[in-house]
XYZ file of C-alpha atoms in Angstrom:
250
model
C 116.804 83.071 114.884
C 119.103 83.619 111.648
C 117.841 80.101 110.587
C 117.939 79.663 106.801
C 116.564 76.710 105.169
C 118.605 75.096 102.405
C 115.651 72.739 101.032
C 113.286 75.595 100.713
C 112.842 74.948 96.928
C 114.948 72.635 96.387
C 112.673 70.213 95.986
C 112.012 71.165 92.400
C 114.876 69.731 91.047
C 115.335 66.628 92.935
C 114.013 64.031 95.764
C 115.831 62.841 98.805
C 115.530 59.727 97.071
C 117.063 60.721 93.388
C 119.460 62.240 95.754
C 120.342 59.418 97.583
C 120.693 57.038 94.552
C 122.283 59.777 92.381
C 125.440 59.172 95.078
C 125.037 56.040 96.428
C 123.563 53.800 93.607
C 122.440 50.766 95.012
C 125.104 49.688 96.915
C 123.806 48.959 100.746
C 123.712 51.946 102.773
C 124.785 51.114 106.806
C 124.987 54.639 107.816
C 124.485 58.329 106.141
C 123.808 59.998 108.926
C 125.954 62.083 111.092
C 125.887 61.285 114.793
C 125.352 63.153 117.682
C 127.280 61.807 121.142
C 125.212 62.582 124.235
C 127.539 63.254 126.867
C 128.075 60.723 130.460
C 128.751 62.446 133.815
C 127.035 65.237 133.920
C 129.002 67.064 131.090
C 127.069 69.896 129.543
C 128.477 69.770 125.374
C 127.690 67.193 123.054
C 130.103 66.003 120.393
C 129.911 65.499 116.721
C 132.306 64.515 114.093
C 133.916 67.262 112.547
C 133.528 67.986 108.604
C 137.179 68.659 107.637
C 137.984 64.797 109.654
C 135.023 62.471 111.139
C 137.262 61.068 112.938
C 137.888 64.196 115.322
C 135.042 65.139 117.212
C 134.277 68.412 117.606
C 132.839 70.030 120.931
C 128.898 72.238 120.577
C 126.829 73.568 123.838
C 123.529 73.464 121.802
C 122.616 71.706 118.591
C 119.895 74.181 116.654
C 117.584 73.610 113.813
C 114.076 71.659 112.586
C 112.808 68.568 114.222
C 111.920 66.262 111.336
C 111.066 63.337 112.424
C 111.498 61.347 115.956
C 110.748 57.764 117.001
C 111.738 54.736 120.171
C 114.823 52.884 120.017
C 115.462 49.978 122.535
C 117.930 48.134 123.300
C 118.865 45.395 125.810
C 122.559 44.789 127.552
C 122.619 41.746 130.173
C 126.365 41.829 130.297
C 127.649 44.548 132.983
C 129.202 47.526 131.082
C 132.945 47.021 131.172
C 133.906 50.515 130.212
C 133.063 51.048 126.420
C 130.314 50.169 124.218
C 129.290 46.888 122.932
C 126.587 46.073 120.839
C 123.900 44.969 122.985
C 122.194 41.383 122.602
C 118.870 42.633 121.623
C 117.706 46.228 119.453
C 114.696 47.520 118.026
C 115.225 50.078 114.998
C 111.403 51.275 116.008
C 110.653 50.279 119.558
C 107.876 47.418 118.516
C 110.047 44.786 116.551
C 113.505 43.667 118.759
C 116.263 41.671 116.496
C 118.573 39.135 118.080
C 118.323 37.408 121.321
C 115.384 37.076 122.456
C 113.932 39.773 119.399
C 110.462 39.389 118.429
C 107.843 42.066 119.572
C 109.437 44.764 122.478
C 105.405 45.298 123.855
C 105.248 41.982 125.952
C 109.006 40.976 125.880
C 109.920 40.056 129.817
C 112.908 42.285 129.491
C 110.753 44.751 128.877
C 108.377 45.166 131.917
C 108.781 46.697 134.565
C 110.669 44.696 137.693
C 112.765 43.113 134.924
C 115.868 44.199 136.337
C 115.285 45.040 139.962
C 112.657 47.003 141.935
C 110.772 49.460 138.950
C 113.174 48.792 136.625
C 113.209 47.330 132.825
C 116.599 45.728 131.921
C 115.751 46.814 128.127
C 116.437 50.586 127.909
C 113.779 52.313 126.113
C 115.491 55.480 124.145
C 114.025 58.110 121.884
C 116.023 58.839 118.219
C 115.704 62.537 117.044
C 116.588 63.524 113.318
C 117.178 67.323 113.491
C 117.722 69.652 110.565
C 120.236 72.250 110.922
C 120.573 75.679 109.052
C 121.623 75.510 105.347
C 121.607 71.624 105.245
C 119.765 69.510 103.305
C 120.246 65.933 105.434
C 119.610 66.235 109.190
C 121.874 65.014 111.765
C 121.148 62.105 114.626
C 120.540 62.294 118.108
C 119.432 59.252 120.203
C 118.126 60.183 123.702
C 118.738 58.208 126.452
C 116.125 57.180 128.688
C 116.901 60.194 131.315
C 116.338 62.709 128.639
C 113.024 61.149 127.316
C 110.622 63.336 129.570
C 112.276 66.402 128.876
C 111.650 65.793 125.427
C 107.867 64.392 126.276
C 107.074 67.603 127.884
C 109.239 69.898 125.050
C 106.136 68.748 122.813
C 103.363 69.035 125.164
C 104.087 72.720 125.043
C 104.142 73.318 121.668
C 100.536 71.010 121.413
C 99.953 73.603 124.249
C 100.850 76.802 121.843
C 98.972 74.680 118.799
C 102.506 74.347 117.146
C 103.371 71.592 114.940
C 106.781 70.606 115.545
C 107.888 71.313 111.915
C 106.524 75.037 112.381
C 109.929 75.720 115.399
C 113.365 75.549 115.480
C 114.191 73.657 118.161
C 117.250 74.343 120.495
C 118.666 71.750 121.956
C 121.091 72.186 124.971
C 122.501 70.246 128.258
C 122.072 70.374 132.153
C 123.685 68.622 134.366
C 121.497 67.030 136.780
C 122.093 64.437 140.171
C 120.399 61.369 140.528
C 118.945 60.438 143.487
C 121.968 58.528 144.632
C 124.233 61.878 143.477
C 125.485 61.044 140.768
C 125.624 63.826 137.955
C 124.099 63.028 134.893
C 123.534 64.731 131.335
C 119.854 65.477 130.663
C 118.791 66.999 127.375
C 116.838 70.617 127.562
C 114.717 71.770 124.310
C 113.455 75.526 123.425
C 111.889 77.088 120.982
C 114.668 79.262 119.376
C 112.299 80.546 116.345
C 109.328 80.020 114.089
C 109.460 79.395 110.404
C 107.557 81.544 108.051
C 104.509 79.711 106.358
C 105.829 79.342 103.165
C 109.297 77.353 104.841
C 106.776 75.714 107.017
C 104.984 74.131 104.064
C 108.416 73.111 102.756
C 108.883 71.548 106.009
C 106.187 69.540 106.382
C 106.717 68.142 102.890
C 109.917 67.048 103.110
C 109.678 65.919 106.902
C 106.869 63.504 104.768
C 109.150 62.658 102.067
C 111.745 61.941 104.603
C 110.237 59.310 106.774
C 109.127 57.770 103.717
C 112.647 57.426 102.901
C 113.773 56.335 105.917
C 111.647 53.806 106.473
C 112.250 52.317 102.738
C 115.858 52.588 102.403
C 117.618 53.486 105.579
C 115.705 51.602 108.764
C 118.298 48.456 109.851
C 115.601 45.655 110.199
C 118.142 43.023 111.033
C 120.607 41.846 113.531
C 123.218 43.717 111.597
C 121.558 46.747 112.851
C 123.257 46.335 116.493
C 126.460 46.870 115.029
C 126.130 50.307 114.280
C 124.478 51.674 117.337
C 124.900 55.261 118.117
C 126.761 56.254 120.557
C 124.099 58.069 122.326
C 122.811 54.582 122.985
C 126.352 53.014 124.604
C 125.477 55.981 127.140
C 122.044 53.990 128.082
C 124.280 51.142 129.047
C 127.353 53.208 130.799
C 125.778 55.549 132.586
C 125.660 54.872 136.361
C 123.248 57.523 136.694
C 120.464 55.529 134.674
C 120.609 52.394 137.395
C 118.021 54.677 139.708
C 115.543 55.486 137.405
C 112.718 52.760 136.116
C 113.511 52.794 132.630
């Protein structure tokens, strides 16, 4: 797959989190990763910020490396989209504890049952947040999955279960279709592959850092406040543009 693995090793010398305080001390950290936008329309490249100027964003058809870790996101938009993003009134960093209004747990919040916002539909969108390593990097980049893309993903792992793969043994492929909704309207929906396998020894290295990671991310990086809808991604102002997503029951 030509996939080469910059933290095989690296390790020895250093943890994510000497790493992490080595350049940021302890000043508060809103944001370190880089984010992936997930296309509207039916469009079939994603977009991330390019290195030489973040502000530019820079075109890809397929984003390529190491799954390391994966959770829910939800968030919860009353307001009818007016044509950009805006931070919604509710968000869950984890998909079990919402912050803002109403926040408290997502489980049996109103907004999120089904027939909350029409016939088999939940007005809270229900996402999926994907932190994927990419050849010869050490910090993996971000992309949130809206609620259209979530069963592609779903079934993505039920075949490597199926193949008795762990999802830190692959590197993962990640490309775009565009798809119609039932009322035809073209939307962007997320396909994953299996591009390669890594060898037992990366593997190991994987798995350990994938640990180390989460670890991390819970600790230092998770948003557990209100604050935390400030910064969505902008995968997740796609949940609440979209036309597409108004005729599925998310």
């Amino acid at each position: 797959s030509g996939f080469k693995l910059a933290i095989y090793g690296a390790g020895e010398q250093r943890s994510l989190e000497e790493l992490l305080r080595t350049n940021f001390g302890d000043a508060e950290v809103g944001s370190l990763f880089t984010k992936v936008k997930f296309p509207t329309g039916g469009a079939t490249k994603f977009k991330i910020p390019s290195e030489d100027d973040p502000d530019v964003m820079e075109e890809v058809q397929e984003i390529v490396g190491v799954i390391l870790d994966h959770h829910r996101v939800n968030a919860l938009w009353l307001e009818e989209f007016r044509g950009e993003g805006n931070p919604p009134q509710c968000f869950s960093p984890d998909g079990r504890q919402g912050f803002g209004d109403p926040g408290g747990l997502c489980k049996p919040c109103k907004y999120n049952q089904m027939d909350s916002k029409g016939e088999n539909r939940k007005a809270c969108k229900n996402m999926w947040r994907l932190y994927i390593l990419r050849s010869e990097e050490f910090f993996p980049l971000v992309l949130s999955l809206p609620p259209t893309s979530i069963g592609s993903f779903r079934k993505f792992l039920k075949n490597l279960t199926g193949k008795f793969l762990d999802i830190h043994q692959v590197v993962t492929k990640i490309t775009l279709k565009e798809t119609v909704s039932t009322k035809k309207i073209p939307y962007s929906k997320a396909v994953f592959t299996i591009a390669g396998t890594l060898l037992e020894e990366e593997y190991a290295w994987v798995k350990k850092y994938a640990q180390e990671f989460k670890r991390v991310r819970e600790k230092f990086l998770a948003r557990k406040d209100k604050e935390a809808t400030a910064e969505l991604d902008l995968a997740e102002e796609v949940a609440q543009g979209d036309p597409a997503f108004e005729d599925f029951p998310f």
